[in-house]
CSV table of C-alpha atoms in Angstrom, one decimal:
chain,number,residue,atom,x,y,z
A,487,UNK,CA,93.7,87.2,116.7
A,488,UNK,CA,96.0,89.3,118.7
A,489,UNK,CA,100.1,89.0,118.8
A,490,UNK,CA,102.0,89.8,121.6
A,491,UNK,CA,105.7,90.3,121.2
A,492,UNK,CA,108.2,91.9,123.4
A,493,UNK,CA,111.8,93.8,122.6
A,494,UNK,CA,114.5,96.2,123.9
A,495,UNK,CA,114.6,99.4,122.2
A,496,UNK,CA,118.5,99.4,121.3
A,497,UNK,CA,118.6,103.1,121.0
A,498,UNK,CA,116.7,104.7,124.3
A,499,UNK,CA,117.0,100.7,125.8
A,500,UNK,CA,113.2,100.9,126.8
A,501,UNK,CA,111.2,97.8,126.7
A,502,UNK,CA,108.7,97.9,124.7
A,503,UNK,CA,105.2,95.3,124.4
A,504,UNK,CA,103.2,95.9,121.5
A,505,UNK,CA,99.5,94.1,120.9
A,506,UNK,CA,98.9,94.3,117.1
A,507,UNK,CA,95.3,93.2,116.4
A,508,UNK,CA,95.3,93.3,112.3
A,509,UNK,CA,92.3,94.5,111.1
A,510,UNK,CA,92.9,93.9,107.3
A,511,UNK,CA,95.0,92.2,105.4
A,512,UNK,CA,95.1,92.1,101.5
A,513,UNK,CA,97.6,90.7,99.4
A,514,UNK,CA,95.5,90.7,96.5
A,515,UNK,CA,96.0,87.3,95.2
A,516,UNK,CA,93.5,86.3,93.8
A,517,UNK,CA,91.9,87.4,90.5
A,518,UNK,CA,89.4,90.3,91.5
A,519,UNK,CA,88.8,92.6,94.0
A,520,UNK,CA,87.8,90.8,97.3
A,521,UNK,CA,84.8,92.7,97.8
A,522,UNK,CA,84.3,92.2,101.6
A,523,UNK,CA,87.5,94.2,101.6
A,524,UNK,CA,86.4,97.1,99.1
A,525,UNK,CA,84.2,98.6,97.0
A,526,UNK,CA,84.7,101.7,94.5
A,527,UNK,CA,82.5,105.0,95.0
A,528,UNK,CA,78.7,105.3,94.1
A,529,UNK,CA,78.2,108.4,91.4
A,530,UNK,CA,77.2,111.4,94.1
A,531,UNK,CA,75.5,114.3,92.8
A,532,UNK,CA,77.5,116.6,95.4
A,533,UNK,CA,80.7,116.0,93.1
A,534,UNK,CA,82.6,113.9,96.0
A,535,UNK,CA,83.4,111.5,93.0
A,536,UNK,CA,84.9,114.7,91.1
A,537,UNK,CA,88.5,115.4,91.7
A,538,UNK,CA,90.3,118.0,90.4
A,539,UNK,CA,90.1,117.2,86.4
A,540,UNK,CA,88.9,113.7,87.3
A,541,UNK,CA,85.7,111.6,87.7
A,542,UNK,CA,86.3,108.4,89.2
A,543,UNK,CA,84.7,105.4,88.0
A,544,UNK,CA,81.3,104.6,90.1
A,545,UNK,CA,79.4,101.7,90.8
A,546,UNK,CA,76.5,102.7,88.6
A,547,UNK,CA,78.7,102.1,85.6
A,548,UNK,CA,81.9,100.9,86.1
A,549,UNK,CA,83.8,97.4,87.1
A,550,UNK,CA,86.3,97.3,90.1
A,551,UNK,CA,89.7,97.7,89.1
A,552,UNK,CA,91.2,94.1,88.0
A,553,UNK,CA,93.5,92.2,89.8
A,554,UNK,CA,96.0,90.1,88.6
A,555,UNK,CA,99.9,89.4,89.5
A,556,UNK,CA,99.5,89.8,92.9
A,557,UNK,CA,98.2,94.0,92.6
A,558,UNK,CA,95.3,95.8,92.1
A,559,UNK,CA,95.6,97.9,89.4
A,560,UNK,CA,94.3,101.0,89.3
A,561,UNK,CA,93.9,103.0,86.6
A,562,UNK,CA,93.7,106.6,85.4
A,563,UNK,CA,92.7,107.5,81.5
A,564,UNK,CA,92.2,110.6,79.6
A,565,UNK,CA,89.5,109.7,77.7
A,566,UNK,CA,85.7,109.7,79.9
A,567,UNK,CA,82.9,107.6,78.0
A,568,UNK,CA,81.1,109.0,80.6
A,569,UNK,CA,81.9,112.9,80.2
A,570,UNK,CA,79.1,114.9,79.1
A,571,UNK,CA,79.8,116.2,75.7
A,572,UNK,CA,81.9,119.2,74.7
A,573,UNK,CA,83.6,119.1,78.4
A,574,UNK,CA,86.4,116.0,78.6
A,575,UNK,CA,87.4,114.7,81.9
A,576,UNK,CA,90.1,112.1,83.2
A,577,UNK,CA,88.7,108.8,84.1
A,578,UNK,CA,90.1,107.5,87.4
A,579,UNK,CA,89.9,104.8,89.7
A,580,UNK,CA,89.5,104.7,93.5
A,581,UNK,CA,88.9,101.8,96.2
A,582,UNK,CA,87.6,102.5,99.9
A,583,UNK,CA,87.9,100.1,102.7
A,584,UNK,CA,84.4,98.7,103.3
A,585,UNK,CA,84.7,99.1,107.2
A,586,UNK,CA,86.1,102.4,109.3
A,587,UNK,CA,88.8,102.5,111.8
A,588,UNK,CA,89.2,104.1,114.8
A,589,UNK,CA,92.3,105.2,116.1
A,590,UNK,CA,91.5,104.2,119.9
A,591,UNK,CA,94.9,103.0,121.5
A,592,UNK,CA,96.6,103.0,118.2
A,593,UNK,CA,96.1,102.5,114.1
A,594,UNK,CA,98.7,101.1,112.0
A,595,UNK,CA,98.1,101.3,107.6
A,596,UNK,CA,100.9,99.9,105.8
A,597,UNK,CA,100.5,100.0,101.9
A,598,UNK,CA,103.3,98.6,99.4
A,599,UNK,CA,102.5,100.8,95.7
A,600,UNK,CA,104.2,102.3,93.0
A,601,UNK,CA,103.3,103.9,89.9
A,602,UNK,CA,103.5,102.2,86.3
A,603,UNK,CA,106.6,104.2,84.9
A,604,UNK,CA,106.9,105.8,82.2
A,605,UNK,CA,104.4,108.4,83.6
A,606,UNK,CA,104.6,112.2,83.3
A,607,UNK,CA,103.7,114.5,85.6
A,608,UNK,CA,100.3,116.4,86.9
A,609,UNK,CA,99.2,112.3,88.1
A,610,UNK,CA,98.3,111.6,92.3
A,611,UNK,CA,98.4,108.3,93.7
A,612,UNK,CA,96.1,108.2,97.0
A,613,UNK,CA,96.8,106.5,100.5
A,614,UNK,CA,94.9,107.9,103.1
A,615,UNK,CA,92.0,107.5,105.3
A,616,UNK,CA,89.0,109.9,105.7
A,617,UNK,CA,86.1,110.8,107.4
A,618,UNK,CA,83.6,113.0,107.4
A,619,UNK,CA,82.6,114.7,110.8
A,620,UNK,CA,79.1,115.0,112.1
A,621,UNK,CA,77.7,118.0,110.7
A,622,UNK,CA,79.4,117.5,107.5
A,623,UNK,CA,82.0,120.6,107.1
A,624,UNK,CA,85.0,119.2,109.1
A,625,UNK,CA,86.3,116.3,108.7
A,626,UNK,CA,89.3,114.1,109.9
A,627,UNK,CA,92.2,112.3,107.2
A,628,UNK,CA,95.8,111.3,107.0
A,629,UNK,CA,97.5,111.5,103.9
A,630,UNK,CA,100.4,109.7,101.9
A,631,UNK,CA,100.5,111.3,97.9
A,632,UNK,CA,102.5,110.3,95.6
A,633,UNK,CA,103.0,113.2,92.7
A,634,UNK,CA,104.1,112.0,89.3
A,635,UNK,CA,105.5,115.7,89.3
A,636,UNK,CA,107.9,115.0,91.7
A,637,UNK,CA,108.7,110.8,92.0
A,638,UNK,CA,111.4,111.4,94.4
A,639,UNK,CA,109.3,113.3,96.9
A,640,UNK,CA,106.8,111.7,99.2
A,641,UNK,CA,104.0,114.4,100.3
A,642,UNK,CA,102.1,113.5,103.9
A,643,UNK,CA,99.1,115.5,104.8
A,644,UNK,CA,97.1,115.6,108.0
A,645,UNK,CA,93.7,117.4,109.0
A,646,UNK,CA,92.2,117.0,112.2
A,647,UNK,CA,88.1,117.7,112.8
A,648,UNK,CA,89.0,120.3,110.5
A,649,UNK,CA,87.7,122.3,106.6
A,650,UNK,CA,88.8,121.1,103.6
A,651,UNK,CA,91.9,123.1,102.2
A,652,UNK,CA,95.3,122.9,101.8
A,653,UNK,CA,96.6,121.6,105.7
A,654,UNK,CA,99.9,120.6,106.3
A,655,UNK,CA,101.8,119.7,103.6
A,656,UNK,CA,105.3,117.8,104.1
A,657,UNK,CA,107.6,116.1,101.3
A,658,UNK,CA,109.8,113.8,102.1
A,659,UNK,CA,112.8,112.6,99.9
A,660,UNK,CA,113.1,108.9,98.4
A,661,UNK,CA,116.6,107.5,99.1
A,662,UNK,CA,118.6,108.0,96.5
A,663,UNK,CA,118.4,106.1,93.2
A,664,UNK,CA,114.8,105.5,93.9
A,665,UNK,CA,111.1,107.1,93.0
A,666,UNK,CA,107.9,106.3,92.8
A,667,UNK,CA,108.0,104.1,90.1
A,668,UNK,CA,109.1,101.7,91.6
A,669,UNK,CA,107.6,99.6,95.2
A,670,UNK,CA,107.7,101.1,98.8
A,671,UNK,CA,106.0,100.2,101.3
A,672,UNK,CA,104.2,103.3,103.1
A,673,UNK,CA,102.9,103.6,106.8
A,674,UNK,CA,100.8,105.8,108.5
A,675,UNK,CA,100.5,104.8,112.5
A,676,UNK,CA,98.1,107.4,114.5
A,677,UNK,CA,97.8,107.0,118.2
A,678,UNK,CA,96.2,108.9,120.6
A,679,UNK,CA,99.0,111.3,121.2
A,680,UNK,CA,100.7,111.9,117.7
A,681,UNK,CA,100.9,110.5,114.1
A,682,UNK,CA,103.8,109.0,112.0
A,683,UNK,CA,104.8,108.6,108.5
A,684,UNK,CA,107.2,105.8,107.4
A,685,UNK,CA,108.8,105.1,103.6
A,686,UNK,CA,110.6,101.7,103.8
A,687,UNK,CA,110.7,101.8,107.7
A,688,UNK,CA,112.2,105.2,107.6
A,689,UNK,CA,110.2,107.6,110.1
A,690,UNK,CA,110.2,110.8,108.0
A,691,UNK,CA,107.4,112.7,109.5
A,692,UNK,CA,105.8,113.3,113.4
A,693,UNK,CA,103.0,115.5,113.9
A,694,UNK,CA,101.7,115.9,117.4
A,695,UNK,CA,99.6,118.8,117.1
A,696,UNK,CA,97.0,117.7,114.6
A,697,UNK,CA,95.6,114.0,115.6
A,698,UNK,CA,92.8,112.3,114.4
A,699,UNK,CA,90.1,110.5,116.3
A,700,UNK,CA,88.5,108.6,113.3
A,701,UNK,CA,86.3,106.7,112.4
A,702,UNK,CA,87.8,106.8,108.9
A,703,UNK,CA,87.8,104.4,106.2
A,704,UNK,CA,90.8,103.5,104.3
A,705,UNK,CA,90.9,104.7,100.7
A,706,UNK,CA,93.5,104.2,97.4
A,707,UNK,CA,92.9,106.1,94.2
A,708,UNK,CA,94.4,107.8,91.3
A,709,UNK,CA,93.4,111.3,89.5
A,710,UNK,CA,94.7,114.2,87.6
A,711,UNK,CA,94.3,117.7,89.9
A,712,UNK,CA,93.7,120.7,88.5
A,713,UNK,CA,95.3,124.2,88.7
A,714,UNK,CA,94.0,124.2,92.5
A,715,UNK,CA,96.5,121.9,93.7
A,716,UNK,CA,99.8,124.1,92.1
A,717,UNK,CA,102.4,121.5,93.5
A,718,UNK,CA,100.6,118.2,91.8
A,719,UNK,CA,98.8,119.7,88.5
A,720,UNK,CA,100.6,119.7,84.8
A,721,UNK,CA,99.0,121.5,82.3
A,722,UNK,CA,101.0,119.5,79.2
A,723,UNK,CA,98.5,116.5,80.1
A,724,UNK,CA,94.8,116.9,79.6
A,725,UNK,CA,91.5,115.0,78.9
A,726,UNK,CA,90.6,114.0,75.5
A,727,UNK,CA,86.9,113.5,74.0
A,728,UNK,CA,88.1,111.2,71.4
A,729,UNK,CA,88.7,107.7,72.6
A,730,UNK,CA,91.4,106.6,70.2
A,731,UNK,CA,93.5,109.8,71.5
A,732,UNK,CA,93.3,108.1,75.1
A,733,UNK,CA,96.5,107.3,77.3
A,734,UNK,CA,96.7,105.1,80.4
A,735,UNK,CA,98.3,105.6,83.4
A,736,UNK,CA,98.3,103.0,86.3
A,737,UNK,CA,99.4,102.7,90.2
A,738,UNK,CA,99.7,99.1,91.4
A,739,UNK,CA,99.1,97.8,95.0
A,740,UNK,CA,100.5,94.6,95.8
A,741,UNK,CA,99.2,94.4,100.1
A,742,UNK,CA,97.4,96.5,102.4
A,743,UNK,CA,97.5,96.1,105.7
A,744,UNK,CA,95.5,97.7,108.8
A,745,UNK,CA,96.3,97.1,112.5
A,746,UNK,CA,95.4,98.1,115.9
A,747,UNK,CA,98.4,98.3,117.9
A,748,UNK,CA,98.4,99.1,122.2
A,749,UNK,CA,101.8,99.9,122.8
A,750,UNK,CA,103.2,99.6,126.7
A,751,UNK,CA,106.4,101.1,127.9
A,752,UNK,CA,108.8,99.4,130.5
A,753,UNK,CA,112.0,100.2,132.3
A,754,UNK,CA,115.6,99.0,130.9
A,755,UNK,CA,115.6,97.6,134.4
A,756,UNK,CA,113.2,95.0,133.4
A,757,UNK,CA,114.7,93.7,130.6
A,758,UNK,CA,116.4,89.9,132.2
A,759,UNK,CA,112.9,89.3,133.1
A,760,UNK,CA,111.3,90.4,129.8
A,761,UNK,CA,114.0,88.3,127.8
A,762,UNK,CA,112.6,85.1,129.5
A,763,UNK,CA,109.0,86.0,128.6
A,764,UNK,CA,110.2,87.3,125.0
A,765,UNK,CA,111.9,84.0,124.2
A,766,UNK,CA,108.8,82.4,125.2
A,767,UNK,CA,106.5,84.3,122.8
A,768,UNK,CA,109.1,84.4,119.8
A,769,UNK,CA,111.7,81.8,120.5
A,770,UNK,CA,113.8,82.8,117.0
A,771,UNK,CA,114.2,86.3,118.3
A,772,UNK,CA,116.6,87.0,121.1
A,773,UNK,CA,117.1,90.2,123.0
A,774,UNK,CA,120.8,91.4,121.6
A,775,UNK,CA,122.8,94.6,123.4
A,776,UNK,CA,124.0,96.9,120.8
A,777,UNK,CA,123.0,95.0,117.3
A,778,UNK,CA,120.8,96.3,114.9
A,779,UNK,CA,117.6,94.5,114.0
A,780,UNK,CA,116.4,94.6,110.4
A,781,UNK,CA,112.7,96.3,109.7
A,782,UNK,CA,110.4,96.8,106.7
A,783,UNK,CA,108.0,99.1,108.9
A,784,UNK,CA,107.4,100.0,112.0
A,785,UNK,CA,105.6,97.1,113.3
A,786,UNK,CA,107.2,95.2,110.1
A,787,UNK,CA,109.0,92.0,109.5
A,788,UNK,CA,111.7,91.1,111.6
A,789,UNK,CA,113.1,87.6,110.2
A,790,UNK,CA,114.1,85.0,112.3
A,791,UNK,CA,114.8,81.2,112.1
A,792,UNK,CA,111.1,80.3,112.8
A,793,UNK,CA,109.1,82.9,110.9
A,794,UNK,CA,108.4,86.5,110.6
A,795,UNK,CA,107.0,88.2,113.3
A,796,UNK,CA,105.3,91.3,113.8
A,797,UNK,CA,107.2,93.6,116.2
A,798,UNK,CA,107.6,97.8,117.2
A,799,UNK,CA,110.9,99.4,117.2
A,800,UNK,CA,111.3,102.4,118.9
A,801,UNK,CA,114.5,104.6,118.0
């Protein structure tokens, strides 16, 4: 089902019309994973369930992560039944959107997580999408880590139809009084011409020169790097082979949602007429000169008598 709402950008006073088409939408409330949404990885032999100091938990012997208050729980232990003996791992958890996305006129990922706190550092929670280009050595992903080494710093990453390495790393700071331990709501929008990252509504990142065409499916995991990744890895944690020595670390996910989103610009000049038609499509909202509208995200809830509706605001 498509939504069509209509607004004045208060800032630039462009009129904006935004078609959001969601794509997936997960609260997570039931009492397991819905698994038309997701499933976790199958064990591959090329090590792309190996991250780091971690092997993630695979279909061939593991459950999906369990669900219960509303999140997914996903989990992250230092203790591997499955390591081979003498060499310990980390035991994490990942879940990847069972369809792909393009970007084609526009795609929107919002994710609310946190991490379980106490946690120390040297621990990644995953947000991203990925893809694998034909030909298998490039490859096209946009990132959101968070890095128990640093909770007040968001890290955004972006590689288009390009290696694996390092790419562009960006951190972004957490308003004060707040990390990662406790709920934000992340957003990644890619459209055709750049790419946008958003903490709490809050743009904090642009990149125009690296844009992704997709297909790429969503994924969220957890995992322990190793010295490879200098920024995110903590030496004073490490596997154990004994499992009464374990320790368990957790990131929660309470919604997920994916969106297309076609986004049309109009003059100021329009705007009387585009009032009429806005106040037909959502009668609550109103068109008002020089207030401020509140947002979650970018195409996030705006509250008004009659619901919550799904708009854009442009600054």
């Amino acid at each position: 089902m498509n939504h069509q709402y209509t607004l004045e950008s208060l800032e630039s006073r462009r009129l904006l019309s935004a078609v959001i088409t969601p794509l997936l939408t997960d609260g997570f409330d039931g009492s397991s994973v819905n698994f038309s949404n997701w499933h976790i990885p199958a064990y591959d032999p090329n090590g792309s369930t190996y991250l780091g100091r971690t092997q993630l938990r695979v279909s061939q012997n593991s459950a999906a992560p369990k669900v219960s208050g509303g999140a997914v729980h996903l989990t992250l232990d230092s203790y591997n039944p499955t390591s081979l003996a003498g060499n310990p791992s980390f035991y994490g958890t990942e879940l990847i959107s069972n369809q792909t996305y393009s970007v084609g006129t526009g795609l929107d990922i919002v994710v609310r997580a946190k991490f379980n706190g106490p946690i120390p550092g040297g621990i990644v929670g995953g947000i991203f999408t990925y893809a694998l280009k034909p030909g298998g050595v490039n490859h096209d992903e946009i990132d959101t880590e968070l890095l128990s080494n640093a909770l007040r710093n968001v890290q955004s990453n972006v590689y288009a139809n390009e290696p694996l390495g390092a790419g562009t790393p960006l951190f972004s700071t957490l308003a004060r009084g707040n990390d990662e331990t406790l709920y934000h709501t992340y957003e990644m929008t890619c459209t055709p011409g750049e790419v946008d990252w958003y903490v709490d509504g809050r743009l904090v990142r642009t990149d125009k020169s690296r844009v992704p065409a997709g297909p790429m499916a969503v994924y969220l995991n957890i995992w322990a790097p190793d010295q490879g990744w200098a920024n995110a890895y903590n030496s004073a944690i490490g596997p154990t082979a004994k499992a009464r020595h374990n320790q368990q670390f957790g990131m929660d996910i309470d919604s997920v949602a994916i969106r297309s989103v076609r986004v049309r610009r109009g003059s100021a000049a329009s705007a009387v007429q585009s009032a009429a038609a806005m106040n037909t499509v959502v009668p609550a909202m109103a068109i008002v000169p020089g207030g401020a509208l509140p947002s979650v995200d970018a195409f996030g809830a705006i509250d008004g008598a009659e619901g919550t509706w799904d708009v854009l605001i442009y600054g």
